[in-house]
Amino acid sequence: MRRAAVWKIGIGAVLVAASCLQVVVPGWVFAPPQQAIFGLPVAPVVVLGLSSALFAVGVILAGEGICGAVGGASLWDLVVRDPLMVLRLLGCGVAAGLVLEVVSQWLGRLWYYPWWTTWFYLLVLLPGFALYWVFIVESYLAAKAVLDAVARRRPVLRTVRSWPVGVVALGVFAVLSAGWYARRGFMFDVTGPSPVAPPFGYTVLAFTGVALLSGALVSAAVGRYWVPFAAIVLAALVVSVLFEVPNAVHWHWAYAHFPGPVLPDGLPAAVFVSWPMQYVVFLAVPSLLVPRLAAVFWQPSDRV
């Protein structure tokens, strides 16, 4: 078992390293004129899409290996125990991804996909977010497994009912967003930057509301079980740097309307600060939809 874990970690690390090769692809691959299919530039999309896929699969394998090495729970463990869990997990990934995309991209205008077309975006939206969710969650579970192995155990408390506060927060977000777009109009566009965007605080408010819909997160905080929160910060720190820095060379996705300073490579510093919020959403939505996942995400590994 431990040998298999080492192999997974090793292969995962190689795939993640291979995904970074996008930074050395010759500039002429991304320069016009581009061979296109219904407006979609083939070479850039293939190179950048393959790099993202290698990164996602690499993180999934490495995360599974780390969980296996230290005895932590992983998504694969859930699937082995219940094969139907695959469909539930994919459904959770799609739901969490849509929450993130609708709030942050469609309404928040915080990023866009400069190499894509609208038809391609709609084609890859659901399967892409299912894969994206899996690698985000696996990276969190790996960090949680390591921290659980050294953390002092605490008793599991009953779930705190925080959903009413979450509903209020989401209601306020909906009213504010509706008012903002009623004054300025709404246009669906995922391939270019919007000239204006709602205040960044609207997105933070929505994410807070989503996080509070499931009481599991609040229960962990009330019970002073700090591991999930530390795991979110640790996983977000490692993954965001490895994922965002190579992307800043050719911009598979690009950012706009983030507050605060911009780093020399063009990345807003607030992007890295916001990554833990993404993790919270990707954990909170499945915790609400599949209660069994709440125990995996927010309780010590030896009690799952």
Short mmCIF file of C-alpha atoms in Angstrom, two decimals:
data_model
loop_
_atom_site.label_atom_id
_atom_site.label_comp_id
_atom_site.label_asym_id
_atom_site.label_seq_id
_atom_site.Cartn_x
_atom_site.Cartn_y
_atom_site.Cartn_z
CA MET A 1 0.00 0.00 0.00
CA ARG A 2 2.75 2.43 0.92
CA ARG A 3 4.67 1.55 -2.27
CA ALA A 4 1.56 2.32 -4.31
CA ALA A 5 1.26 5.63 -2.48
CA VAL A 6 4.85 6.53 -3.33
CA TRP A 7 4.24 5.71 -6.99
CA LYS A 8 1.13 7.90 -7.05
CA ILE A 9 2.98 10.80 -5.47
CA GLY A 10 5.88 10.40 -7.88
CA ILE A 11 3.75 10.14 -11.02
CA GLY A 12 1.59 13.02 -9.83
CA ALA A 13 4.66 15.21 -9.28
CA VAL A 14 5.94 14.39 -12.77
CA LEU A 15 2.59 15.33 -14.34
CA VAL A 16 2.45 18.61 -12.42
CA ALA A 17 6.00 19.40 -13.56
CA ALA A 18 5.07 18.50 -17.15
CA SER A 19 2.13 20.91 -17.00
CA CYS A 20 4.59 23.75 -16.40
CA LEU A 21 6.25 23.14 -19.78
CA GLN A 22 3.64 25.49 -21.25
CA VAL A 23 5.91 28.36 -20.21
CA VAL A 24 8.61 27.28 -22.69
CA VAL A 25 6.30 26.76 -25.68
CA PRO A 26 7.51 29.09 -28.48
CA GLY A 27 5.73 32.40 -28.68
CA TRP A 28 4.80 31.88 -32.34
CA VAL A 29 2.34 29.16 -31.24
CA PHE A 30 0.26 31.91 -29.62
CA ALA A 31 0.83 34.61 -32.20
CA PRO A 32 -1.62 35.46 -35.00
CA PRO A 33 -2.64 34.37 -37.51
CA GLN A 34 -4.15 31.29 -35.84
CA GLN A 35 -5.65 28.24 -37.47
CA ALA A 36 -9.18 28.21 -36.07
CA ILE A 37 -12.22 25.93 -35.94
CA PHE A 38 -15.43 27.98 -35.81
CA GLY A 39 -13.40 30.82 -34.33
CA LEU A 40 -11.53 28.69 -31.79
CA PRO A 41 -7.70 28.96 -32.11
CA VAL A 42 -6.55 25.32 -32.18
CA ALA A 43 -2.90 25.44 -31.09
CA PRO A 44 -3.22 27.68 -28.02
CA VAL A 45 -6.32 25.87 -26.75
CA VAL A 46 -4.70 22.45 -27.16
CA VAL A 47 -1.43 23.47 -25.48
CA LEU A 48 -3.05 25.28 -22.57
CA GLY A 49 -5.86 22.77 -22.18
CA LEU A 50 -3.42 19.86 -22.09
CA SER A 51 -1.31 21.68 -19.50
CA SER A 52 -4.33 22.23 -17.26
CA ALA A 53 -5.40 18.60 -17.63
CA LEU A 54 -1.91 17.35 -16.73
CA PHE A 55 -1.90 19.56 -13.67
CA ALA A 56 -5.32 18.38 -12.53
CA VAL A 57 -4.54 14.69 -12.96
CA GLY A 58 -1.13 15.15 -11.33
CA VAL A 59 -2.65 16.80 -8.25
CA ILE A 60 -5.31 14.10 -8.01
CA LEU A 61 -2.71 11.31 -8.12
CA ALA A 62 -0.36 13.05 -5.71
CA GLY A 63 -3.22 13.83 -3.34
CA GLU A 64 -4.41 10.22 -3.39
CA GLY A 65 -0.85 9.08 -2.72
CA ILE A 66 -0.42 11.41 0.24
CA CYS A 67 -3.76 10.31 1.73
CA GLY A 68 -2.73 6.67 1.33
CA ALA A 69 0.69 7.25 2.85
CA VAL A 70 -0.61 8.85 6.05
CA GLY A 71 -3.91 6.97 6.34
CA GLY A 72 -6.25 9.83 5.46
CA ALA A 73 -9.63 9.61 3.73
CA SER A 74 -9.74 10.32 0.00
CA LEU A 75 -12.37 10.50 -2.73
CA TRP A 76 -11.17 7.16 -4.10
CA ASP A 77 -11.89 5.52 -0.74
CA LEU A 78 -15.49 6.72 -0.97
CA VAL A 79 -15.87 5.36 -4.50
CA VAL A 80 -14.45 1.96 -3.53
CA ARG A 81 -16.96 1.66 -0.69
CA ASP A 82 -19.88 2.87 -2.80
CA PRO A 83 -19.50 2.83 -6.63
CA LEU A 84 -22.59 5.02 -7.00
CA MET A 85 -20.67 7.72 -5.17
CA VAL A 86 -18.93 8.52 -8.46
CA LEU A 87 -22.11 10.09 -9.81
CA ARG A 88 -22.72 11.98 -6.58
CA LEU A 89 -19.18 13.32 -6.57
CA LEU A 90 -19.37 14.43 -10.18
CA GLY A 91 -22.72 16.08 -9.46
CA CYS A 92 -21.17 17.87 -6.48
CA GLY A 93 -18.31 19.03 -8.67
CA VAL A 94 -20.63 20.43 -11.30
CA ALA A 95 -22.83 22.15 -8.69
CA ALA A 96 -19.88 23.69 -6.83
CA GLY A 97 -18.26 24.76 -10.09
CA LEU A 98 -21.44 26.44 -11.28
CA VAL A 99 -21.77 28.32 -7.99
CA LEU A 100 -18.20 29.56 -8.36
CA GLU A 101 -18.60 30.47 -12.03
CA VAL A 102 -22.00 32.16 -11.76
CA VAL A 103 -21.01 34.26 -8.76
CA SER A 104 -17.45 35.14 -9.73
CA GLN A 105 -17.43 35.09 -13.54
CA TRP A 106 -20.94 35.68 -14.85
CA LEU A 107 -21.84 38.23 -12.17
CA GLY A 108 -18.52 39.22 -10.59
CA ARG A 109 -16.62 39.59 -13.91
CA LEU A 110 -13.43 38.58 -12.11
CA TRP A 111 -11.96 36.45 -14.89
CA TYR A 112 -12.44 35.48 -18.52
CA TYR A 113 -11.08 32.99 -21.08
CA PRO A 114 -9.29 34.95 -23.84
CA TRP A 115 -8.53 31.95 -26.08
CA TRP A 116 -12.01 30.40 -25.98
CA THR A 117 -15.24 30.95 -27.85
CA THR A 118 -18.68 30.90 -26.24
CA TRP A 119 -19.63 27.58 -27.84
CA PHE A 120 -16.44 25.94 -26.58
CA TYR A 121 -16.99 27.33 -23.09
CA LEU A 122 -20.48 25.84 -22.95
CA LEU A 123 -19.12 22.53 -24.24
CA VAL A 124 -16.43 22.12 -21.57
CA LEU A 125 -18.13 23.92 -18.68
CA LEU A 126 -19.67 20.93 -16.86
CA PRO A 127 -17.00 18.24 -17.43
CA GLY A 128 -14.27 20.80 -16.87
CA PHE A 129 -15.61 21.84 -13.51
CA ALA A 130 -16.16 18.24 -12.45
CA LEU A 131 -12.44 17.56 -13.00
CA TYR A 132 -11.46 20.89 -11.48
CA TRP A 133 -13.49 20.17 -8.34
CA VAL A 134 -11.90 16.73 -7.92
CA PHE A 135 -8.35 18.07 -7.97
CA ILE A 136 -9.16 20.95 -5.62
CA VAL A 137 -10.80 18.59 -3.12
CA GLU A 138 -8.04 15.99 -3.40
CA SER A 139 -5.41 18.63 -2.66
CA TYR A 140 -7.40 19.67 0.42
CA LEU A 141 -7.81 16.09 1.62
CA ALA A 142 -4.07 15.51 1.22
CA ALA A 143 -3.24 18.57 3.33
CA LYS A 144 -5.91 17.58 5.87
CA ALA A 145 -4.57 14.02 6.11
CA VAL A 146 -1.07 15.29 6.89
CA LEU A 147 -2.31 17.73 9.51
CA ASP A 148 -4.67 15.15 11.03
CA ALA A 149 -1.71 12.84 11.51
CA VAL A 150 -0.05 15.33 13.86
CA ALA A 151 -3.06 17.17 15.31
CA ARG A 152 -4.50 16.69 18.76
CA ARG A 153 -7.84 14.92 18.54
CA ARG A 154 -11.00 16.74 19.56
CA PRO A 155 -14.53 15.40 20.07
CA VAL A 156 -16.99 15.77 17.21
CA LEU A 157 -19.76 18.19 18.14
CA ARG A 158 -23.32 18.24 16.88
CA THR A 159 -23.90 20.25 13.73
CA VAL A 160 -24.55 23.95 14.23
CA ARG A 161 -27.51 25.32 12.28
CA SER A 162 -26.01 28.22 10.39
CA TRP A 163 -28.09 28.01 7.21
CA PRO A 164 -30.51 30.84 8.13
CA VAL A 165 -27.60 33.28 8.24
CA GLY A 166 -26.37 31.88 4.93
CA VAL A 167 -29.75 32.39 3.32
CA VAL A 168 -29.84 36.00 4.51
CA ALA A 169 -26.35 36.65 3.15
CA LEU A 170 -27.28 35.16 -0.23
CA GLY A 171 -30.49 37.17 -0.26
CA VAL A 172 -28.58 40.40 0.31
CA PHE A 173 -26.13 39.41 -2.43
CA ALA A 174 -29.00 38.75 -4.85
CA VAL A 175 -30.63 42.11 -4.12
CA LEU A 176 -27.38 44.03 -4.47
CA SER A 177 -26.41 42.25 -7.69
CA ALA A 178 -29.86 42.67 -9.22
CA GLY A 179 -29.80 46.38 -8.43
CA TRP A 180 -26.31 46.82 -9.87
CA TYR A 181 -27.16 45.09 -13.15
CA ALA A 182 -30.58 46.78 -13.38
CA ARG A 183 -28.78 50.11 -13.58
CA ARG A 184 -26.09 49.00 -16.04
CA GLY A 185 -27.52 46.06 -17.95
CA PHE A 186 -26.26 42.49 -18.18
CA MET A 187 -24.46 40.84 -21.10
CA PHE A 188 -23.20 37.25 -21.04
CA ASP A 189 -19.55 37.25 -22.12
CA VAL A 190 -16.86 34.85 -20.96
CA THR A 191 -14.18 35.54 -23.59
CA GLY A 192 -13.25 39.14 -22.82
CA PRO A 193 -12.94 41.57 -19.91
CA SER A 194 -15.97 43.61 -18.92
CA PRO A 195 -15.36 47.36 -18.73
CA VAL A 196 -17.02 47.53 -15.30
CA ALA A 197 -17.88 45.03 -12.58
CA PRO A 198 -19.78 44.97 -9.29
CA PRO A 199 -17.77 45.57 -6.08
CA PHE A 200 -15.56 42.65 -5.09
CA GLY A 201 -17.34 42.58 -1.74
CA TYR A 202 -20.45 41.19 -3.45
CA THR A 203 -18.54 38.01 -4.31
CA VAL A 204 -17.17 37.71 -0.77
CA LEU A 205 -20.72 38.08 0.59
CA ALA A 206 -22.03 35.35 -1.71
CA PHE A 207 -19.23 32.95 -0.81
CA THR A 208 -19.86 33.61 2.89
CA GLY A 209 -23.52 32.78 2.41
CA VAL A 210 -22.72 29.54 0.58
CA ALA A 211 -20.25 28.53 3.30
CA LEU A 212 -22.88 29.04 6.01
CA LEU A 213 -25.56 26.94 4.29
CA SER A 214 -23.86 23.83 5.65
CA GLY A 215 -23.35 23.86 9.39
CA ALA A 216 -20.35 21.54 9.17
CA LEU A 217 -17.85 24.36 8.71
CA VAL A 218 -19.24 26.35 11.64
CA SER A 219 -19.35 23.21 13.77
CA ALA A 220 -15.65 22.62 13.16
CA ALA A 221 -14.89 26.21 14.15
CA VAL A 222 -17.03 26.04 17.30
CA GLY A 223 -15.38 22.75 18.25
CA ARG A 224 -11.95 24.36 17.81
CA TYR A 225 -11.01 21.74 15.24
CA TRP A 226 -8.51 23.88 13.34
CA VAL A 227 -7.24 21.26 10.89
CA PRO A 228 -9.75 21.92 8.04
CA PHE A 229 -9.01 25.64 8.03
CA ALA A 230 -5.25 25.12 8.13
CA ALA A 231 -5.57 22.51 5.37
CA ILE A 232 -7.49 24.99 3.21
CA VAL A 233 -4.77 27.61 3.61
CA LEU A 234 -1.95 25.11 3.02
CA ALA A 235 -3.52 23.50 -0.05
CA ALA A 236 -4.57 26.85 -1.51
CA LEU A 237 -1.07 28.27 -1.04
CA VAL A 238 0.69 25.38 -2.78
CA VAL A 239 -1.83 24.84 -5.57
CA SER A 240 -2.39 28.50 -6.37
CA VAL A 241 1.32 29.19 -6.86
CA LEU A 242 1.86 26.09 -9.01
CA PHE A 243 -1.27 26.76 -11.05
CA GLU A 244 -1.37 30.54 -11.39
CA VAL A 245 2.28 31.41 -12.03
CA PRO A 246 2.68 29.29 -15.23
CA ASN A 247 -0.73 30.48 -16.42
CA ALA A 248 0.44 34.10 -16.24
CA VAL A 249 2.73 33.49 -19.26
CA HIS A 250 0.07 32.77 -21.91
CA TRP A 251 -3.18 33.32 -19.95
CA HIS A 252 -5.41 30.29 -20.38
CA TRP A 253 -7.64 32.33 -18.08
CA ALA A 254 -7.12 36.01 -17.32
CA TYR A 255 -8.21 38.25 -14.44
CA ALA A 256 -9.95 41.59 -14.20
CA HIS A 257 -11.48 43.80 -11.49
CA PHE A 258 -9.62 42.27 -8.55
CA PRO A 259 -8.86 44.97 -5.98
CA GLY A 260 -5.37 45.86 -4.83
CA PRO A 261 -1.90 45.76 -6.42
CA VAL A 262 -0.84 43.75 -9.44
CA LEU A 263 2.32 41.64 -9.33
CA PRO A 264 5.10 42.07 -11.98
CA ASP A 265 3.76 39.14 -14.02
CA GLY A 266 0.34 40.78 -14.28
CA LEU A 267 -1.36 38.67 -11.61
CA PRO A 268 -3.46 40.58 -9.07
CA ALA A 269 -2.14 39.83 -5.58
CA ALA A 270 -5.75 39.42 -4.40
CA VAL A 271 -6.07 36.30 -6.57
CA PHE A 272 -3.85 34.37 -4.17
CA VAL A 273 -5.71 35.73 -1.15
CA SER A 274 -9.04 34.66 -2.66
CA TRP A 275 -8.01 31.05 -3.33
CA PRO A 276 -9.04 29.83 0.17
CA MET A 277 -12.55 31.19 -0.50
CA GLN A 278 -12.72 28.96 -3.55
CA TYR A 279 -11.81 25.95 -1.43
CA VAL A 280 -14.51 26.83 1.09
CA VAL A 281 -17.16 26.93 -1.65
CA PHE A 282 -15.94 23.65 -3.17
CA LEU A 283 -16.22 21.98 0.24
CA ALA A 284 -19.39 23.65 1.50
CA VAL A 285 -21.63 22.87 -1.50
CA PRO A 286 -20.95 19.08 -1.43
CA SER A 287 -21.29 19.10 2.38
CA LEU A 288 -24.81 20.43 1.88
CA LEU A 289 -25.76 18.11 -0.98
CA VAL A 290 -24.21 14.87 0.36
CA PRO A 291 -24.13 14.90 4.19
CA ARG A 292 -21.68 11.99 4.21
CA LEU A 293 -19.08 14.27 2.65
CA ALA A 294 -19.44 16.73 5.52
CA ALA A 295 -17.83 14.17 7.84
CA VAL A 296 -15.01 13.52 5.38
CA PHE A 297 -14.28 17.21 4.90
CA TRP A 298 -14.79 18.64 8.38
CA GLN A 299 -14.08 15.86 10.90
CA PRO A 300 -10.83 14.06 11.86
CA SER A 301 -9.86 11.32 9.43
CA ASP A 302 -9.99 8.58 12.05
CA ARG A 303 -13.65 9.35 12.77
CA VAL A 304 -14.89 9.25 9.18
#
